[in-house]
Coordinates of C-alpha atoms in Angstrom, one line a residue:
M24 CA -5.0 -11.0 -13.4
A25 CA -6.6 -8.2 -12.4
S26 CA -6.3 -4.7 -11.8
L27 CA -7.1 -3.3 -7.8
S28 CA -8.2 -0.1 -6.3
V29 CA -8.2 0.6 -3.0
K30 CA -9.8 4.0 -2.6
S31 CA -9.9 5.8 0.9
L32 CA -10.0 2.8 2.9
S33 CA -10.0 2.5 6.7
L34 CA -10.5 0.0 9.1
T35 CA -11.6 0.9 12.8
Y36 CA -12.2 -2.3 15.4
P37 CA -14.5 -2.1 18.0
N38 CA -12.1 -1.0 21.1
G39 CA -11.2 2.4 18.9
V40 CA -7.7 1.0 17.3
R41 CA -7.8 2.2 14.2
A42 CA -5.7 -0.7 12.2
L43 CA -5.6 1.2 8.6
D44 CA -6.6 5.5 7.9
N45 CA -7.6 7.0 4.4
V46 CA -5.2 4.0 2.4
T47 CA -5.5 4.8 -1.1
L48 CA -3.3 2.5 -4.0
E49 CA -3.9 1.6 -7.3
I50 CA -1.6 -1.8 -8.3
E51 CA -1.8 -2.4 -12.1
D52 CA -2.6 -5.8 -14.1
G53 CA 0.3 -8.1 -13.7
E54 CA 2.0 -6.0 -11.1
F55 CA 4.4 -7.4 -7.6
L56 CA 3.4 -4.5 -5.2
A57 CA 5.8 -5.2 -1.7
V58 CA 3.6 -3.5 1.2
L59 CA 6.6 -3.0 3.7
G60 CA 6.4 -1.5 6.9
P61 CA 6.5 -2.6 11.1
S62 CA 4.5 -4.9 13.0
G63 CA 1.4 -3.3 13.8
C64 CA 1.1 -1.1 11.0
G65 CA -1.6 -2.0 9.2
K66 CA -0.5 -3.9 6.4
S67 CA -1.7 -7.9 7.1
S68 CA -5.3 -5.9 7.8
L69 CA -4.8 -4.7 4.2
L70 CA -4.9 -8.0 2.8
R71 CA -7.5 -9.3 5.0
L72 CA -9.9 -6.4 3.6
V73 CA -9.0 -7.0 0.1
A74 CA -9.9 -11.1 1.0
G75 CA -12.7 -10.0 2.3
L76 CA -12.0 -11.9 5.7
E77 CA -12.3 -8.2 7.2
T78 CA -15.2 -5.5 6.6
P79 CA -13.7 -2.1 6.0
T80 CA -15.7 1.1 8.2
S81 CA -15.2 2.9 5.2
G82 CA -13.7 3.3 1.8
S83 CA -14.2 1.0 -1.4
I84 CA -11.9 -2.5 -3.1
A85 CA -12.4 -2.8 -7.0
T86 CA -10.7 -5.2 -9.6
D87 CA -10.6 -4.2 -13.3
G88 CA -12.7 -1.1 -12.1
K89 CA -15.6 -3.7 -10.4
D90 CA -16.7 -2.9 -6.8
I91 CA -15.9 -5.9 -4.5
T92 CA -16.4 -4.6 -1.2
A93 CA -19.0 -6.4 -0.1
L94 CA -18.5 -9.7 -1.6
E95 CA -17.6 -13.1 0.0
P96 CA -14.2 -13.9 0.0
K97 CA -15.1 -17.1 -1.9
D98 CA -16.4 -14.6 -4.8
R99 CA -13.4 -12.9 -5.1
D100 CA -11.0 -14.2 -7.2
V101 CA -8.1 -14.5 -5.0
A102 CA -5.4 -16.7 -3.1
M103 CA -3.4 -16.1 0.1
V104 CA -0.8 -17.4 1.1
F105 CA 0.5 -17.0 4.8
Q106 CA 3.0 -17.1 7.4
G107 CA 1.5 -20.1 8.9
L108 CA 1.8 -23.0 6.2
A109 CA -1.5 -24.5 7.7
L110 CA -1.0 -27.7 5.8
Y111 CA -3.6 -30.8 6.6
P112 CA -1.0 -33.2 7.8
H113 CA -3.1 -36.3 7.4
M114 CA -2.8 -35.0 3.5
T115 CA -0.3 -36.1 0.8
V116 CA 1.0 -33.1 -1.1
R117 CA -0.8 -33.8 -3.6
E118 CA -4.0 -33.8 -1.9
N119 CA -3.0 -30.6 0.2
M120 CA -2.5 -28.5 -2.9
G121 CA -5.6 -29.9 -5.3
F122 CA -7.7 -29.6 -2.1
G123 CA -8.8 -25.8 -2.1
L124 CA -10.1 -27.3 -6.0
F125 CA -11.9 -30.2 -4.7
A126 CA -13.6 -28.1 -2.5
R127 CA -14.4 -25.9 -5.6
K128 CA -16.2 -29.0 -7.2
T129 CA -13.3 -28.8 -9.8
P130 CA -13.3 -32.3 -12.3
A131 CA -10.9 -34.8 -10.9
E132 CA -8.7 -34.7 -13.9
E133 CA -8.3 -31.1 -14.2
T134 CA -7.5 -31.0 -10.5
D135 CA -4.8 -33.5 -11.3
R136 CA -3.4 -31.7 -14.3
R137 CA -3.0 -28.6 -12.4
V138 CA -1.2 -30.1 -8.9
R139 CA 1.1 -31.9 -11.6
E140 CA 2.4 -28.7 -13.7
A141 CA 2.3 -26.7 -10.1
A142 CA 4.4 -29.5 -8.5
A143 CA 6.5 -29.6 -11.6
T144 CA 7.3 -25.6 -11.7
L145 CA 8.3 -25.6 -7.7
G146 CA 10.4 -28.7 -7.7
L147 CA 7.6 -31.2 -6.0
A148 CA 7.0 -34.0 -8.6
E149 CA 8.8 -36.5 -6.8
H150 CA 7.1 -35.4 -3.2
L151 CA 3.5 -35.8 -4.2
H152 CA 3.1 -39.0 -2.1
K153 CA 4.7 -37.5 0.6
R154 CA 3.1 -36.1 4.0
P155 CA 3.9 -32.6 5.3
R156 CA 6.3 -34.3 8.5
E157 CA 8.4 -35.9 5.4
L158 CA 9.0 -32.3 4.0
S159 CA 11.7 -29.6 5.1
G160 CA 11.0 -26.2 6.0
G161 CA 11.2 -24.7 2.4
E162 CA 9.6 -27.9 1.0
R163 CA 6.5 -27.3 3.0
Q164 CA 6.5 -23.2 2.2
R165 CA 6.7 -24.9 -1.7
V166 CA 3.1 -26.8 -1.4
A167 CA 1.7 -23.5 0.4
L168 CA 2.7 -21.6 -2.4
G169 CA 1.1 -24.3 -4.7
R170 CA -1.6 -24.9 -3.1
A171 CA -2.1 -20.9 -4.0
L172 CA -0.9 -21.7 -7.6
V173 CA -3.5 -24.4 -8.5
R174 CA -6.0 -21.8 -7.9
R175 CA -5.1 -19.6 -11.0
P176 CA -6.7 -16.6 -9.2
R177 CA -6.8 -13.4 -10.1
I178 CA -4.7 -11.4 -7.7
F179 CA -2.1 -13.5 -5.5
L180 CA -2.0 -12.0 -1.7
F181 CA 1.0 -12.9 0.3
D182 CA 0.9 -12.4 3.9
E183 CA 4.8 -12.9 5.2
P184 CA 5.3 -16.1 3.9
L185 CA 8.9 -16.8 4.2
S186 CA 9.4 -15.1 7.8
S187 CA 9.5 -18.4 9.7
L188 CA 12.5 -19.8 7.6
D189 CA 15.8 -19.6 7.7
A190 CA 18.2 -16.9 6.1
Q191 CA 19.6 -19.6 3.4
L192 CA 15.6 -20.7 2.5
R193 CA 14.2 -16.9 2.3
Q194 CA 16.8 -16.2 -0.5
E195 CA 15.7 -19.6 -2.2
L196 CA 12.0 -18.7 -1.9
R197 CA 12.6 -15.0 -2.8
E198 CA 13.9 -16.6 -6.2
E199 CA 11.7 -19.1 -6.5
L200 CA 8.5 -16.2 -6.2
A201 CA 10.7 -13.9 -8.4
R202 CA 10.6 -16.8 -11.2
L203 CA 7.1 -17.5 -10.5
H204 CA 5.9 -14.3 -10.9
R205 CA 8.0 -14.0 -13.8
L206 CA 5.8 -17.1 -15.6
T207 CA 2.6 -16.3 -14.1
R208 CA 2.3 -12.6 -14.2
T209 CA -0.6 -12.5 -11.9
T210 CA -1.1 -9.2 -10.0
S211 CA 0.4 -9.8 -6.6
I212 CA 0.2 -8.1 -3.3
Y213 CA 3.3 -9.1 -0.8
V214 CA 3.0 -7.9 2.7
T215 CA 6.5 -8.2 4.8
H216 CA 8.3 -6.4 7.6
D217 CA 11.8 -7.4 5.9
Q218 CA 13.2 -4.9 3.4
K219 CA 15.8 -7.2 1.7
E220 CA 12.2 -9.4 0.6
A221 CA 10.5 -6.2 -0.4
L222 CA 13.0 -4.3 -2.5
S223 CA 13.8 -7.5 -4.3
L224 CA 10.6 -8.5 -5.1
G225 CA 8.8 -5.9 -5.4
N226 CA 8.0 -3.7 -9.0
R227 CA 7.0 -1.1 -6.5
V228 CA 7.0 -1.2 -2.8
A229 CA 4.6 0.8 -0.6
V230 CA 6.1 1.7 3.1
F231 CA 3.7 1.9 5.4
E232 CA 3.3 3.2 9.2
R233 CA 0.6 3.3 11.8
G234 CA -2.0 2.2 9.3
S235 CA -1.2 4.9 6.6
V236 CA 1.1 4.9 3.5
R237 CA 3.9 6.9 3.7
Q238 CA 5.7 6.4 0.3
I239 CA 5.1 4.5 -2.6
G240 CA 7.3 4.0 -5.7
T241 CA 9.8 1.9 -7.1
P242 CA 12.3 0.3 -5.0
D243 CA 15.5 2.3 -5.8
A244 CA 13.2 5.6 -5.4
I245 CA 12.4 4.5 -2.3
Y246 CA 16.1 3.7 -1.1
R247 CA 17.8 7.0 -2.4
D248 CA 14.5 9.9 -2.5
P249 CA 12.9 8.7 1.2
C250 CA 10.0 11.2 1.1
D251 CA 10.7 11.8 5.4
L252 CA 12.7 10.7 8.1
F253 CA 10.7 7.8 8.9
V254 CA 11.1 5.8 5.3
A255 CA 15.2 6.9 5.3
R256 CA 15.6 4.9 8.4
F257 CA 13.2 2.2 8.0
V258 CA 14.7 1.5 4.5
G259 CA 18.2 0.7 4.6
D260 CA 20.6 -1.4 6.1
P261 CA 23.1 -0.8 7.4
A262 CA 20.5 2.6 8.7
I263 CA 21.5 5.8 7.4
N264 CA 23.5 8.0 9.3
L265 CA 22.0 11.0 11.0
V266 CA 23.6 14.0 11.8
Q267 CA 22.2 16.9 13.8
G268 CA 22.9 20.7 12.0
E269 CA 21.9 23.5 10.9
F270 CA 21.6 25.6 7.7
A271 CA 23.7 29.0 7.2
A272 CA 24.5 31.5 4.6
D273 CA 28.5 32.0 3.8
G274 CA 29.0 34.0 1.1
G275 CA 26.2 33.6 -1.1
A276 CA 26.4 29.6 -0.9
L277 CA 24.4 27.7 1.1
T278 CA 26.1 25.9 4.4
F279 CA 25.4 22.9 6.0
R280 CA 27.0 22.7 9.6
S281 CA 27.4 20.5 12.7
P282 CA 30.0 19.7 15.1
G283 CA 33.1 18.7 13.2
L284 CA 31.8 19.1 9.7
S285 CA 30.7 21.7 7.1
F286 CA 29.8 21.8 3.4
S287 CA 28.5 24.0 1.1
L288 CA 25.2 23.5 -1.3
P289 CA 25.2 25.8 -3.8
A290 CA 22.5 24.0 -5.2
M291 CA 20.0 24.7 -2.6
R292 CA 17.6 27.7 -2.0
A293 CA 19.0 30.2 1.0
R294 CA 17.6 29.5 4.1
T295 CA 18.4 28.9 7.8
G296 CA 17.3 26.8 10.9
R297 CA 18.3 23.4 12.2
A298 CA 17.9 20.4 10.3
I299 CA 18.8 16.7 9.9
L300 CA 21.6 15.6 7.9
G301 CA 21.3 11.7 5.9
L302 CA 23.8 9.9 4.6
R303 CA 23.5 6.2 3.2
P304 CA 27.0 4.5 4.4
E305 CA 28.2 4.6 0.6
A306 CA 27.6 8.5 0.6
A307 CA 31.3 9.3 2.3
V308 CA 34.6 7.8 1.4
L309 CA 37.2 7.2 4.0
G310 CA 40.3 9.0 3.4
K311 CA 42.9 11.0 5.4
G312 CA 43.7 14.1 3.4
P313 CA 43.5 17.3 5.4
D314 CA 40.0 18.2 2.8
S315 CA 38.0 15.6 3.8
G316 CA 34.5 16.5 5.3
A317 CA 35.0 15.1 8.6
R318 CA 37.5 13.1 10.6
G319 CA 37.1 10.5 13.4
T320 CA 38.0 7.2 15.0
V321 CA 37.6 3.8 13.8
E322 CA 35.7 1.8 16.5
R323 CA 34.8 -1.2 14.8
V324 CA 36.1 -2.6 10.8
E325 CA 33.0 -5.4 10.4
R326 CA 33.7 -7.8 7.6
L327 CA 30.5 -8.9 6.6
G328 CA 31.7 -11.5 3.4
G329 CA 31.9 -9.5 0.5
D330 CA 31.1 -6.1 2.0
T331 CA 32.8 -4.5 4.8
L332 CA 31.2 -1.5 7.0
I333 CA 33.7 0.8 8.9
H334 CA 32.3 2.3 11.9
V335 CA 33.5 5.7 12.8
Q336 CA 32.9 8.2 16.0
T337 CA 33.0 11.5 14.9
E338 CA 32.1 15.0 17.2
S339 CA 28.6 15.2 14.9
G340 CA 28.2 11.4 15.7
R341 CA 28.5 7.8 15.1
H342 CA 29.0 7.1 10.9
I343 CA 29.1 3.8 9.3
V344 CA 30.8 3.3 5.8
R345 CA 30.7 1.4 3.8
A346 CA 34.4 0.4 3.0
E347 CA 36.0 0.4 -1.0
P348 CA 36.0 -3.0 -2.2
R349 CA 39.2 -3.6 -2.4
G350 CA 41.1 -0.5 -0.3
A351 CA 43.2 -0.8 2.6
L352 CA 41.1 -1.2 5.5
P353 CA 42.0 1.1 8.5
A354 CA 42.6 -0.3 12.0
P355 CA 40.2 0.4 15.3
G356 CA 42.0 3.0 17.2
E357 CA 42.9 4.7 14.2
I358 CA 42.0 8.8 13.0
V359 CA 40.4 8.7 9.6
G360 CA 38.4 11.6 7.1
L361 CA 35.3 11.6 6.0
T362 CA 35.0 12.8 2.0
L363 CA 31.3 13.1 2.1
D364 CA 29.1 13.7 -1.0
P365 CA 27.3 16.6 -0.9
T366 CA 24.9 15.4 -3.8
R367 CA 24.0 12.1 -2.1
A368 CA 23.1 14.2 1.1
L369 CA 19.5 14.5 2.2
F370 CA 17.9 17.0 4.6
F371 CA 14.6 16.8 6.7
E372 CA 13.6 19.0 9.2
P373 CA 13.4 18.7 12.9
G374 CA 9.8 16.9 12.9
G375 CA 11.0 14.4 10.1
A376 CA 9.8 16.3 6.4
R377 CA 12.0 16.2 4.0
I378 CA 14.0 18.9 2.7
R379 CA 14.0 19.1 -0.9
V380 CA 17.0 20.2 -3.1
D381 CA 16.4 22.5 -6.1

């Protein structure tokens, strides 16, 4: 295991494309950091730089305080697991898992012992004699994980390893990865565009956009306390509800107003001007009383097994509300009220910066 320090890391390609822009990260020994962002945001470039597959334009990379920026990949003691499984089709599971150790001239007995231990951990003990074509997609991904695991590296680098699997297999492998991290406590960086993977696996999550880190924090902090409008929009399923409006002073209290919606915010500093209100689906409750914060028409009732989402069209826009677990559900076309919880309201400048509540 090792701590990892990335300081002021930038990567610009010869064609002028800036993949990373002054990225700084401090990853603790044994931490599982999930790097979340849209395609093209630089998250995979970060892994390639840490692995030594790319050379940074500027900045440094260090493990346990030792600068490794100029080290060859083979000397960095990291192991990567890619989206593409890259298994050798002519080799058995045993040979695929042990190939890296064989290439490093690890003694045969030690290689065999590590392969058997990893196979037992990953549920592959009965498949060691098989070739990749005889395995399911999930089993092939486990072989790829096992090949990295037998290396016993100081750092694991995961580059969207589950994105090619179906939903059920992704869930199973997420649980497998979480279990492996609890067992090995190996420092890990996990790159993904899937927020479920990032929020469920990471001790912390770093949200990337356009080559830079927008926010880094615990999964709960990223979801409940986003630093700006990009993070608020990108994290959350269903997406956050956004309402255009403005602040106004009202008898000593601050009021947020939007068509068909008005509520007081006594805890905030006095201010005026345009703003964007952000409300997670669980921050509003359906009701029919006159004191509801807004009224609207139910457009759709979306049943998702254990969760039900109500789509409501109001004067201020469309809202998605998470229904009470055992409450009565409205019908499409029904007029309902939305009671908003001001303590869970998030506010943003029109340009996207967060407006903080005192």
